[in-house]
mmCIF file of C-alpha atoms and ligand atoms in Angstrom:
data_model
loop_
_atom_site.group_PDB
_atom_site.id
_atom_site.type_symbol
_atom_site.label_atom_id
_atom_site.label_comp_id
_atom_site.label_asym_id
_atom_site.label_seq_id
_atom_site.Cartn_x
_atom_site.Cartn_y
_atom_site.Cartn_z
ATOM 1 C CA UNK O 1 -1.278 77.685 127.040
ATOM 2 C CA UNK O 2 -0.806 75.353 123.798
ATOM 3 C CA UNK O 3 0.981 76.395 120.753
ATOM 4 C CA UNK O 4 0.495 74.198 117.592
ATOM 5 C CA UNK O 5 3.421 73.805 114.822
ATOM 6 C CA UNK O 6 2.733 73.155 111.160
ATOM 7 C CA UNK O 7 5.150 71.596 108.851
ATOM 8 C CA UNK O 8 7.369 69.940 111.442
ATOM 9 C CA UNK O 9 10.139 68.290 109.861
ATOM 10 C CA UNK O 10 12.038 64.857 111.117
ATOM 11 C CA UNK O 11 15.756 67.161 111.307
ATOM 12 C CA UNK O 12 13.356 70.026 113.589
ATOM 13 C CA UNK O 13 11.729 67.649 115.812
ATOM 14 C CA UNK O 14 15.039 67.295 118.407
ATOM 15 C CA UNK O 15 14.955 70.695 118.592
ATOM 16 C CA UNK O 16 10.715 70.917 119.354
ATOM 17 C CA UNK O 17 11.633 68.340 122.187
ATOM 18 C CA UNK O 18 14.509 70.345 123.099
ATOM 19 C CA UNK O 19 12.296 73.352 123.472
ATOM 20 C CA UNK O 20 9.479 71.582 125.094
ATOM 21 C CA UNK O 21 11.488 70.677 127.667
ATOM 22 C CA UNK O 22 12.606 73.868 128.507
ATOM 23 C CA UNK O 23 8.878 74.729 128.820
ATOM 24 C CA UNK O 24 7.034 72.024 130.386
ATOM 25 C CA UNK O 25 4.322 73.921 131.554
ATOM 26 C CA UNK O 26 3.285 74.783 127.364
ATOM 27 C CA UNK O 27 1.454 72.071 125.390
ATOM 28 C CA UNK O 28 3.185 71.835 122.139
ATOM 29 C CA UNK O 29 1.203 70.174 119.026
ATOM 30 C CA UNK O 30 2.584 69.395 116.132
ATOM 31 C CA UNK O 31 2.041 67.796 112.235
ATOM 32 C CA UNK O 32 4.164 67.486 109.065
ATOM 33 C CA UNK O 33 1.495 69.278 107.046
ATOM 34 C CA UNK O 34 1.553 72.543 106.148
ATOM 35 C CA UNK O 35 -1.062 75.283 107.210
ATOM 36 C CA UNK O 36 -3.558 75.867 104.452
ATOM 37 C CA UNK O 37 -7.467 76.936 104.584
ATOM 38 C CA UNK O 38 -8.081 72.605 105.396
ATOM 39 C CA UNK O 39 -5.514 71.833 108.354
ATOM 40 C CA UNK O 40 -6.320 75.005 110.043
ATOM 41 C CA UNK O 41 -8.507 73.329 112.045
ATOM 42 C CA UNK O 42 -5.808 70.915 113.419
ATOM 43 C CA UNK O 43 -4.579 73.933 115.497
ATOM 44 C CA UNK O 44 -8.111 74.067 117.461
ATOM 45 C CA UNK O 45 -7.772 74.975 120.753
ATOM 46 C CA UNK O 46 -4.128 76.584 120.514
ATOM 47 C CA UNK O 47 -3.923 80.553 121.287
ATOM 48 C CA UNK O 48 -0.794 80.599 118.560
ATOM 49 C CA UNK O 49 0.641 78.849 115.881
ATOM 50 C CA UNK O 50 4.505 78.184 114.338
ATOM 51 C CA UNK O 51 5.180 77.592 110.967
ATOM 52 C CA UNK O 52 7.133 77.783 107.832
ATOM 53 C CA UNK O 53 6.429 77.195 104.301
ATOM 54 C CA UNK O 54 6.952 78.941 100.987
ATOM 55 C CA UNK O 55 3.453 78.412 99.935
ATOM 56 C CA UNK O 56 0.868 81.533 100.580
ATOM 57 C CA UNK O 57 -0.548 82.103 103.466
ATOM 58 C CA UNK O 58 -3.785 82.913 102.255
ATOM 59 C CA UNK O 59 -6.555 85.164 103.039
ATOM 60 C CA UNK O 60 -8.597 81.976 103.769
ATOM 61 C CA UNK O 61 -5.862 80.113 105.735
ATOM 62 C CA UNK O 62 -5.816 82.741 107.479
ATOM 63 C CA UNK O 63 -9.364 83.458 108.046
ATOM 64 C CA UNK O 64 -9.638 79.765 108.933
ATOM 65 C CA UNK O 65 -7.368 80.580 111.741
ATOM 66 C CA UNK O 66 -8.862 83.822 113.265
ATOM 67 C CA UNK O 67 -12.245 81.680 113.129
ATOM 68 C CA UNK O 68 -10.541 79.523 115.729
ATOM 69 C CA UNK O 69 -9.690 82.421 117.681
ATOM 70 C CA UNK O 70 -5.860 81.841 116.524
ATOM 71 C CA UNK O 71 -3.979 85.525 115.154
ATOM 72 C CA UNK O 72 -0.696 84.699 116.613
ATOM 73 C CA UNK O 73 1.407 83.338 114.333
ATOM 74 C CA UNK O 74 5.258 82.938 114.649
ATOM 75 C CA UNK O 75 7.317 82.039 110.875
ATOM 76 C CA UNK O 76 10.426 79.756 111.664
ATOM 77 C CA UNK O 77 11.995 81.793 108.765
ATOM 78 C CA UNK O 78 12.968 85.283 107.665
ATOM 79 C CA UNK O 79 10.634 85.616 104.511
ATOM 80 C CA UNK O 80 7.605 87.604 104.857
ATOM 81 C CA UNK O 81 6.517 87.528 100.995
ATOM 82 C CA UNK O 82 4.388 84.824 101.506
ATOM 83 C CA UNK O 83 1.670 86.244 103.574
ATOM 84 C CA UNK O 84 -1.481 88.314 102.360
ATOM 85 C CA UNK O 85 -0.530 91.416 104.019
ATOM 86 C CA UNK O 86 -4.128 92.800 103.397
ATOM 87 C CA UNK O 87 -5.408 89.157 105.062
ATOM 88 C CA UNK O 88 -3.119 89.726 108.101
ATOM 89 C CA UNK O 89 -4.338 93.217 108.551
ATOM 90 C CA UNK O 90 -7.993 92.369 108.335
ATOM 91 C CA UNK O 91 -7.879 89.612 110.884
ATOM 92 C CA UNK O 92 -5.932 91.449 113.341
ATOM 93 C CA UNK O 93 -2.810 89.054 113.342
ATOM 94 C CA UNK O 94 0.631 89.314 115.094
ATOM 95 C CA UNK O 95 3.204 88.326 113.336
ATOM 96 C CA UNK O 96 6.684 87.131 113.702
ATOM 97 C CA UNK O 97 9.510 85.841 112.034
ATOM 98 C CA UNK O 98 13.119 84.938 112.468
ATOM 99 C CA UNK O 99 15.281 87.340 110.525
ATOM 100 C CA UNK O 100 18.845 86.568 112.158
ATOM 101 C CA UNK O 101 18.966 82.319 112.806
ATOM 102 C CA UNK O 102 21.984 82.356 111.189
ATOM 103 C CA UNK O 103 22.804 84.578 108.517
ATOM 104 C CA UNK O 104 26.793 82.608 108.187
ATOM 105 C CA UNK O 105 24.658 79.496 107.284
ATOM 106 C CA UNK O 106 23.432 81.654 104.025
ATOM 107 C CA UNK O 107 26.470 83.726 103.677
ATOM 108 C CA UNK O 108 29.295 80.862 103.734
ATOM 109 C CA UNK O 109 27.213 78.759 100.977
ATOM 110 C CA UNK O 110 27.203 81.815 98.705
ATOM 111 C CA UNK O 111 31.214 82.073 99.176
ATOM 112 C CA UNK O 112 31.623 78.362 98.435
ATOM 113 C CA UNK O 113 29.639 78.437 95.480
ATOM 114 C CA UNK O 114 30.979 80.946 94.394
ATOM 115 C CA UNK O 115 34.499 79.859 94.955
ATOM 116 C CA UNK O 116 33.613 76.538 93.237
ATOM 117 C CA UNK O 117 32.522 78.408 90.144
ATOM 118 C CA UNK O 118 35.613 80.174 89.949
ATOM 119 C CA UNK O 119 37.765 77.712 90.363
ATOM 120 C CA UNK O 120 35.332 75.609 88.354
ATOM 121 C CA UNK O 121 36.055 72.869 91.132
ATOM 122 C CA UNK O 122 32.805 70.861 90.102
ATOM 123 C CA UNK O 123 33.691 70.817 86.297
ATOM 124 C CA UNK O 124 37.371 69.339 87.642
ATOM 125 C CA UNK O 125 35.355 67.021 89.990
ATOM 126 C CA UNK O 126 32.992 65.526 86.305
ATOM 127 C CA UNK O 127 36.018 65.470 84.448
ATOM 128 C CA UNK O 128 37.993 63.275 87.147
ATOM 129 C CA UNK O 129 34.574 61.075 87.859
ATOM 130 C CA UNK O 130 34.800 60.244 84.180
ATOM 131 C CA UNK O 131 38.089 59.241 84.232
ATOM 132 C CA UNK O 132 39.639 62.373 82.711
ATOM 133 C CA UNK O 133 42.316 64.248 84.419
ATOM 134 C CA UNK O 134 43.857 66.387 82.803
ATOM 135 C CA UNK O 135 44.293 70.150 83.805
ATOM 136 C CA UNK O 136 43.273 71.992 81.021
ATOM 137 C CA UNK O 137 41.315 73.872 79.876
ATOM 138 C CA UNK O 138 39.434 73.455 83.599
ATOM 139 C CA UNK O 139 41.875 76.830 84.805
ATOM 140 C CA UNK O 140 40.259 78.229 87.724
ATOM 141 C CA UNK O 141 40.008 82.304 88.889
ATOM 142 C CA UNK O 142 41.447 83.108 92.558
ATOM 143 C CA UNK O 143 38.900 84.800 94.862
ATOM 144 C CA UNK O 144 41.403 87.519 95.787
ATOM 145 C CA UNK O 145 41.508 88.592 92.051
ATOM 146 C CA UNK O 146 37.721 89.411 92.127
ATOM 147 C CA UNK O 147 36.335 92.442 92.678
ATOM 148 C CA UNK O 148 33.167 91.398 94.834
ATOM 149 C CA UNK O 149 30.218 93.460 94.484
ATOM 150 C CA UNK O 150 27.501 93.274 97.582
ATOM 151 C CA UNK O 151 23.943 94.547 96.634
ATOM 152 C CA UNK O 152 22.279 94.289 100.301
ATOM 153 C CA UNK O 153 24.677 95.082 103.386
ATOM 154 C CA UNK O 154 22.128 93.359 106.540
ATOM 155 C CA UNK O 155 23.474 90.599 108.126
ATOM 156 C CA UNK O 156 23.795 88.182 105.329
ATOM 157 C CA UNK O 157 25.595 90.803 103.099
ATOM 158 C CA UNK O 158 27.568 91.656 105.775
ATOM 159 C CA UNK O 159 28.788 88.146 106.511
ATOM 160 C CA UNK O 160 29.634 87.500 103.269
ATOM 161 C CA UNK O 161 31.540 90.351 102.468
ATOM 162 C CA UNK O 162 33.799 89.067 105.523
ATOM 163 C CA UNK O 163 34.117 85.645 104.053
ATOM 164 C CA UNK O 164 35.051 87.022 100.383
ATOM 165 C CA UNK O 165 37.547 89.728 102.337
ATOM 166 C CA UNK O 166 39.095 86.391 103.904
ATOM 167 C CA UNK O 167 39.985 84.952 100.443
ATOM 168 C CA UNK O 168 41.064 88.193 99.527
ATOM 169 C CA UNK O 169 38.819 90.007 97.431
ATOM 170 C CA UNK O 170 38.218 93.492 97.399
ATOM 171 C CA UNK O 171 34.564 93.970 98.032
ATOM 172 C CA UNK O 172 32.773 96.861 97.113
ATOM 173 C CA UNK O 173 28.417 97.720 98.154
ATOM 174 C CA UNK O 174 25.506 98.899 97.077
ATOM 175 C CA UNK O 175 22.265 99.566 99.831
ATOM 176 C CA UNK O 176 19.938 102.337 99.843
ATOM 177 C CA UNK O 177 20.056 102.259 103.257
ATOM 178 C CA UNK O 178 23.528 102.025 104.186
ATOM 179 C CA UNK O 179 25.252 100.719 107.886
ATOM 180 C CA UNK O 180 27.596 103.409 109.156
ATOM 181 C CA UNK O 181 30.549 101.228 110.072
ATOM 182 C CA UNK O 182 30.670 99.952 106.686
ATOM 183 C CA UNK O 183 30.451 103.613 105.216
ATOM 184 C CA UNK O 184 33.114 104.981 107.433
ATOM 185 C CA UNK O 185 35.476 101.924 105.516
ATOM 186 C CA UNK O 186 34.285 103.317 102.655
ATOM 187 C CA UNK O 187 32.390 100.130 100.995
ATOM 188 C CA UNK O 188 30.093 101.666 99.533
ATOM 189 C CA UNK O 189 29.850 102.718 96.167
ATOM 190 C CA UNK O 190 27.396 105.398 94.612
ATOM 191 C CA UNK O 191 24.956 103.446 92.704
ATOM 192 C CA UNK O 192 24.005 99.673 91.216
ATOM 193 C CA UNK O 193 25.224 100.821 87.685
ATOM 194 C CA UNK O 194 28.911 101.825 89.601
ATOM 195 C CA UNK O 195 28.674 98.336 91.127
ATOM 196 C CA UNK O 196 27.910 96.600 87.635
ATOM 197 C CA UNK O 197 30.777 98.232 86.081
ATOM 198 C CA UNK O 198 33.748 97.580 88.693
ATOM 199 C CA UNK O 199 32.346 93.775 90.214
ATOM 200 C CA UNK O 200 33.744 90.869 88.962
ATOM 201 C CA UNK O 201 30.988 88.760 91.237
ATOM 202 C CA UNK O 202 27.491 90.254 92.340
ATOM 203 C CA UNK O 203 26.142 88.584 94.884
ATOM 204 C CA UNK O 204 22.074 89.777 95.610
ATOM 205 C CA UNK O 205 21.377 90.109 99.258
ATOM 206 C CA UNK O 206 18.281 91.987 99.465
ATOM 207 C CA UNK O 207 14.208 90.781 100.290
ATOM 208 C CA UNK O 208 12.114 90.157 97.515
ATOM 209 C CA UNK O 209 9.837 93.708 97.396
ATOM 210 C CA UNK O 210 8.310 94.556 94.339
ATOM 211 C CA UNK O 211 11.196 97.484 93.935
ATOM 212 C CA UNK O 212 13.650 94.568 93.282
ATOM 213 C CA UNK O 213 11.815 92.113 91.197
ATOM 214 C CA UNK O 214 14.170 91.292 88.255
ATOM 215 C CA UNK O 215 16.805 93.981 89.456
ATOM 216 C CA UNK O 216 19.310 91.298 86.858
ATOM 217 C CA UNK O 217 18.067 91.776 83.646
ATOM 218 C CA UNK O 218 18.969 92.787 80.169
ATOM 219 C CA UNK O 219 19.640 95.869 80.623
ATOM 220 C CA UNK O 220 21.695 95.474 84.196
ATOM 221 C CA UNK O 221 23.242 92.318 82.621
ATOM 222 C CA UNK O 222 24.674 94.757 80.122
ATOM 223 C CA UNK O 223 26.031 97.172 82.361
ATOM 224 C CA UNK O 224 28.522 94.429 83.833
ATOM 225 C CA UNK O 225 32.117 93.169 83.287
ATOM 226 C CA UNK O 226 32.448 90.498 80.926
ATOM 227 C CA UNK O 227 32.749 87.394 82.461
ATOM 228 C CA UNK O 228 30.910 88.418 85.452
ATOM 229 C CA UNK O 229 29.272 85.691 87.903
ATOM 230 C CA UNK O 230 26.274 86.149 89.749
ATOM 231 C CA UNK O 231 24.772 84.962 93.239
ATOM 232 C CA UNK O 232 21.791 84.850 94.044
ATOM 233 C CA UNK O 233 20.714 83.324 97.419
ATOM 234 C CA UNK O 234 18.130 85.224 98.260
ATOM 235 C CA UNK O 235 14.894 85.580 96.371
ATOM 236 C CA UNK O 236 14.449 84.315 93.396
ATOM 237 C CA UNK O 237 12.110 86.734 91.742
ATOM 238 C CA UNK O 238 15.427 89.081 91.708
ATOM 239 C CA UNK O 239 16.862 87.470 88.873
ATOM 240 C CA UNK O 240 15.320 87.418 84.974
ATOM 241 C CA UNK O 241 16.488 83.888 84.732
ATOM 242 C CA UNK O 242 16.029 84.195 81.097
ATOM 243 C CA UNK O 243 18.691 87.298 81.350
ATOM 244 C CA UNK O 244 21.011 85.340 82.752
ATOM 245 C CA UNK O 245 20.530 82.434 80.209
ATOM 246 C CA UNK O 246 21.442 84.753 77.482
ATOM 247 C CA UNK O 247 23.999 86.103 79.605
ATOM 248 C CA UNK O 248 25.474 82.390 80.180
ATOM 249 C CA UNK O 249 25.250 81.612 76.175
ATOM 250 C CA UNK O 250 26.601 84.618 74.780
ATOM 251 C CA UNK O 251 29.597 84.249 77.499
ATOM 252 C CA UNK O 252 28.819 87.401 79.204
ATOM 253 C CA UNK O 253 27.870 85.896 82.034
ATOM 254 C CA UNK O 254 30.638 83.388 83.295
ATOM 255 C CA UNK O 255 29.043 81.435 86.235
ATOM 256 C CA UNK O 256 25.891 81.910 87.837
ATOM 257 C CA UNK O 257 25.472 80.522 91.900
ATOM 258 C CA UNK O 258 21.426 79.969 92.484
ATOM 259 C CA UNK O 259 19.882 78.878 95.811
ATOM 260 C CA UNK O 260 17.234 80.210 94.973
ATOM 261 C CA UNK O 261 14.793 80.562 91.745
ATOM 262 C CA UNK O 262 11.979 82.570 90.423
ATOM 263 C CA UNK O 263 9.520 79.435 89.799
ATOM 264 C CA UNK O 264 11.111 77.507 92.947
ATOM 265 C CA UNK O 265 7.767 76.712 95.135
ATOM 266 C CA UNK O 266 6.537 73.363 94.612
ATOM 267 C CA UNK O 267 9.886 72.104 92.784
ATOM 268 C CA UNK O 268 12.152 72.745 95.676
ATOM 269 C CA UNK O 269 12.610 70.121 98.528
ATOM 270 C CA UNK O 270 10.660 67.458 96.135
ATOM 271 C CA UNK O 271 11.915 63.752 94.673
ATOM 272 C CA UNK O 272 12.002 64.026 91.063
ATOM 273 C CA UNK O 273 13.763 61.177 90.576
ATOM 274 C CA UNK O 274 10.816 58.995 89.126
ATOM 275 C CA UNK O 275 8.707 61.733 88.264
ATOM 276 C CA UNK O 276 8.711 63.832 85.014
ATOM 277 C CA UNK O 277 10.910 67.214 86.038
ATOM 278 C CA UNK O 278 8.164 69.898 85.467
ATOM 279 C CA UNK O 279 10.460 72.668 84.519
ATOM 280 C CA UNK O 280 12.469 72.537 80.964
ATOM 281 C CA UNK O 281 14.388 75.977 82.043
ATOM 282 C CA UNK O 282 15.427 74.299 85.272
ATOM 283 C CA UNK O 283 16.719 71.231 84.146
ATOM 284 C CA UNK O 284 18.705 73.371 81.367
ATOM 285 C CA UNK O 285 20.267 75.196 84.333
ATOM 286 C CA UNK O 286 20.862 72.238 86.358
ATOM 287 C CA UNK O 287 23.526 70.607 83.431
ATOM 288 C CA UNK O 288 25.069 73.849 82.904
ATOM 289 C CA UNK O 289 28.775 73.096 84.195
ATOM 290 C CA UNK O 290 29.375 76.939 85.579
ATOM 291 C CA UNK O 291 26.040 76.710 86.952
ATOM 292 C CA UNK O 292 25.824 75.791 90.442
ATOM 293 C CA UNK O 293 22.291 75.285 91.623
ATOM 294 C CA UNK O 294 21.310 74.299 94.879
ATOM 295 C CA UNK O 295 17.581 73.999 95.922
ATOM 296 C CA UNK O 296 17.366 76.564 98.690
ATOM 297 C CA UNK O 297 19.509 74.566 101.170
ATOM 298 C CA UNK O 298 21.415 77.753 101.790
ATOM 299 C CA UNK O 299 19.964 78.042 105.109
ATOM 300 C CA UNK O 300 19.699 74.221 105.777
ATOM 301 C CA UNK O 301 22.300 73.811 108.681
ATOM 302 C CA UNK O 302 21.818 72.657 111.726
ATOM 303 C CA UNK O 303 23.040 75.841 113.930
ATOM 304 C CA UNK O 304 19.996 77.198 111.497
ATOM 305 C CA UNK O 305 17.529 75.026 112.520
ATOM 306 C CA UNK O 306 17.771 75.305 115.665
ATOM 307 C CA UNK O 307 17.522 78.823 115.914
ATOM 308 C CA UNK O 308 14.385 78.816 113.400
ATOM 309 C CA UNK O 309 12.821 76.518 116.099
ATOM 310 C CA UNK O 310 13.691 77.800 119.437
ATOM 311 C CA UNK O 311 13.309 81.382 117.877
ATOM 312 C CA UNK O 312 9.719 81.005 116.813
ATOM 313 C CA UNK O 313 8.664 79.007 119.800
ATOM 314 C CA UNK O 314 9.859 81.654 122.109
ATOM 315 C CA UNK O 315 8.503 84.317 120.275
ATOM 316 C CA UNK O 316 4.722 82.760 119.677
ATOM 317 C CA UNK O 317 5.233 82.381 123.767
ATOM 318 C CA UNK O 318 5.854 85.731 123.809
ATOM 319 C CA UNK O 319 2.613 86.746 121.968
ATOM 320 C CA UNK O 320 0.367 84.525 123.924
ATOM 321 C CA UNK O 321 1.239 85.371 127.348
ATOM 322 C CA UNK O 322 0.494 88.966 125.930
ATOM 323 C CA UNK O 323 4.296 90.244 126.033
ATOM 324 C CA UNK O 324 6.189 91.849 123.482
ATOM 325 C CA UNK O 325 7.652 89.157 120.632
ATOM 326 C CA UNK O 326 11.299 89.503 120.295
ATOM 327 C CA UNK O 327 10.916 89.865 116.047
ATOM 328 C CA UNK O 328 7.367 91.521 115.378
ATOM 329 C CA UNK O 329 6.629 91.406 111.785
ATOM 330 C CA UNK O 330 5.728 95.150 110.694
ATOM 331 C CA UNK O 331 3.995 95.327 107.145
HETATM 332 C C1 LIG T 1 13.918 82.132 104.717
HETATM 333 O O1 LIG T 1 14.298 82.002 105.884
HETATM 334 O O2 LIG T 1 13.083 82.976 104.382
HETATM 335 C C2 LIG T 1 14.452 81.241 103.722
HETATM 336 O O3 LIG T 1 14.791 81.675 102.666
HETATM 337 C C3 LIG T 1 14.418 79.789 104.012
HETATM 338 C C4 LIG T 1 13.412 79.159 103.123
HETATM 339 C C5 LIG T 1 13.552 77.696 102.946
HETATM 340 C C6 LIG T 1 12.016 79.611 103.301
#
């Protein structure tokens, strides 16, 4: 059996070697490209293939694929928005992904991010660089006087909630599907516009499906507590960033924590550092001092890796010897 892996990166290949040790009897393939409708054919001769990019998978990638006889394909991430569902369908493809490699990688770099903005540790940290240090007016808010507010209780949510109880915080939830432990503590609260009213901090932890595209906007923005700060490491299609730009200049909005943004793909995980910066909102973002931007690193750890890699490889393994993956994709 051979499984072929697209996108390989340097920091993933210990763990590739790792996992083809641990199955000697596999062929494993692999190439830094990504899988579009032209490199499909490097995965000739494989019965499944691994990936992960935030580029489509596209109804001709993956009709390139199924030409070769490949519709097993195993995501070394948890994002499924990516994929023409219709495409997937059509060509008879099994899907999986990894949704749990390490949701405290995700959660714990929301918390700190959100701890630096209220403590407004990286305006201290300019101010000091440039030779000024003086206390004020860089005062900083304590975690425990927030009143957290969790839209999304899965694992990430979940994880985070602990982290912000740790500091202190009182955390309060929102999910239309809610988790029974955290019901019976009495998290939750009735709906978002409860949420918006009593949270000092919102922090987004839901998948991006059309129902929550641009869930922060205007008119949500308006429903919250003054000086509110929002996180959002999840998707970014669930944040108007132009909301929260108004938000940020009228002082509404006091910090805003973004792994993640709406026009990300292709900008993301690139060198811009002799090359024109092709997005004017971004770069406005990225100087804001009680902005704290990050380019979707949230789940770049190496506990994370690991997982994405051994997770995927076992469960394309799975597929191909005709067993049961461990994460099957359902559309
Ligand atoms: C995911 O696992 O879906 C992530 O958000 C990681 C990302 C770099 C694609």
């Amino acid at each position: 059996l051979k499984i072929f892996a697209y996108a390989i990166r340097e920091d993933e290949k210990p763990f590739v070697a790792q996992w083809q040790e641990d199955h000697p009897e596999i062929e494993v393939q692999f190439t830094d490209q990504l899988l579009n409708e032209d490199t499909a054919k490097l995965a000739q001769g494989a019965d499944g293939v691994v990936v992960f990019q935030q580029l489509e998978y596209t109804q001709k990638t993956l009709k390139a694929l199924a030409d070769l006889g490949i519709n097993k394909m195993s995501l070394r991430n948890v994002g499924v928005d990516n994929i023409d569902q219709a495409a997937a369908k059509k060509y008879n493809f099994q899907i999986t992904n990894v949704p749990v490699y390490s949701p405290n990688a995700i959660a714990e770099h929301a918390a700190i991010q959100t701890a630096n903005v209220l403590r407004q540790a990286t305006v201290m940290e300019q101010k000091v660089q440039a030779g000024d240090l003086r206390w004020a007016p860089t005062i900083g808010r304590e975690v425990r006087d927030q009143v957290v507010g969790v839209i999304g209780t899965g694992h990430i949510g979940q994880v985070f909630m602990k982290i912000m109880e740790g500091f202190g915080a009182k955390v309060i939830a929102y999910d239309l599907f809610r988790n029974p432990d955290l019901e019976a503590k009495g998290y939750y609260v009735d709906s978002l516009d409860d949420l918006y009213a009593q949270a000092d901090v919102i922090s987004l932890h839901v998948p991006d499906v059309p129902a929550n595209v641009h869930m922060i906007n205007d008119e949500s923005i308006a429903k919250m507590k003054d000086d509110v700060v929002i996180v959002n490491v999840s998707r970014g299609p669930l944040v108007d960033t132009d909301a929260v730009i108004r938000g940020l200049d009228s002082g509404k909005v006091a910090g805003f924590v973004l792994d993640t943004y709406e026009n990300e793909v292709g900008i993301f995980n690139n060198d811009w550092r002799k090359k024109e910066f092709p997005d004017a909102r971004l770069a406005d973002l990225i100087k804001r001092p009680n902005v704290a931007l990050t380019p979707h690193t949230a789940f770049y750890t190496t506990h994370a890796v690991e997982q994405m890699v051994i997770q995927a490889f076992d469960n394309n393994l799975l597929m191909i010897e005709g067993k049961e993956a461990k994460t099957p994709v359902k559309f």
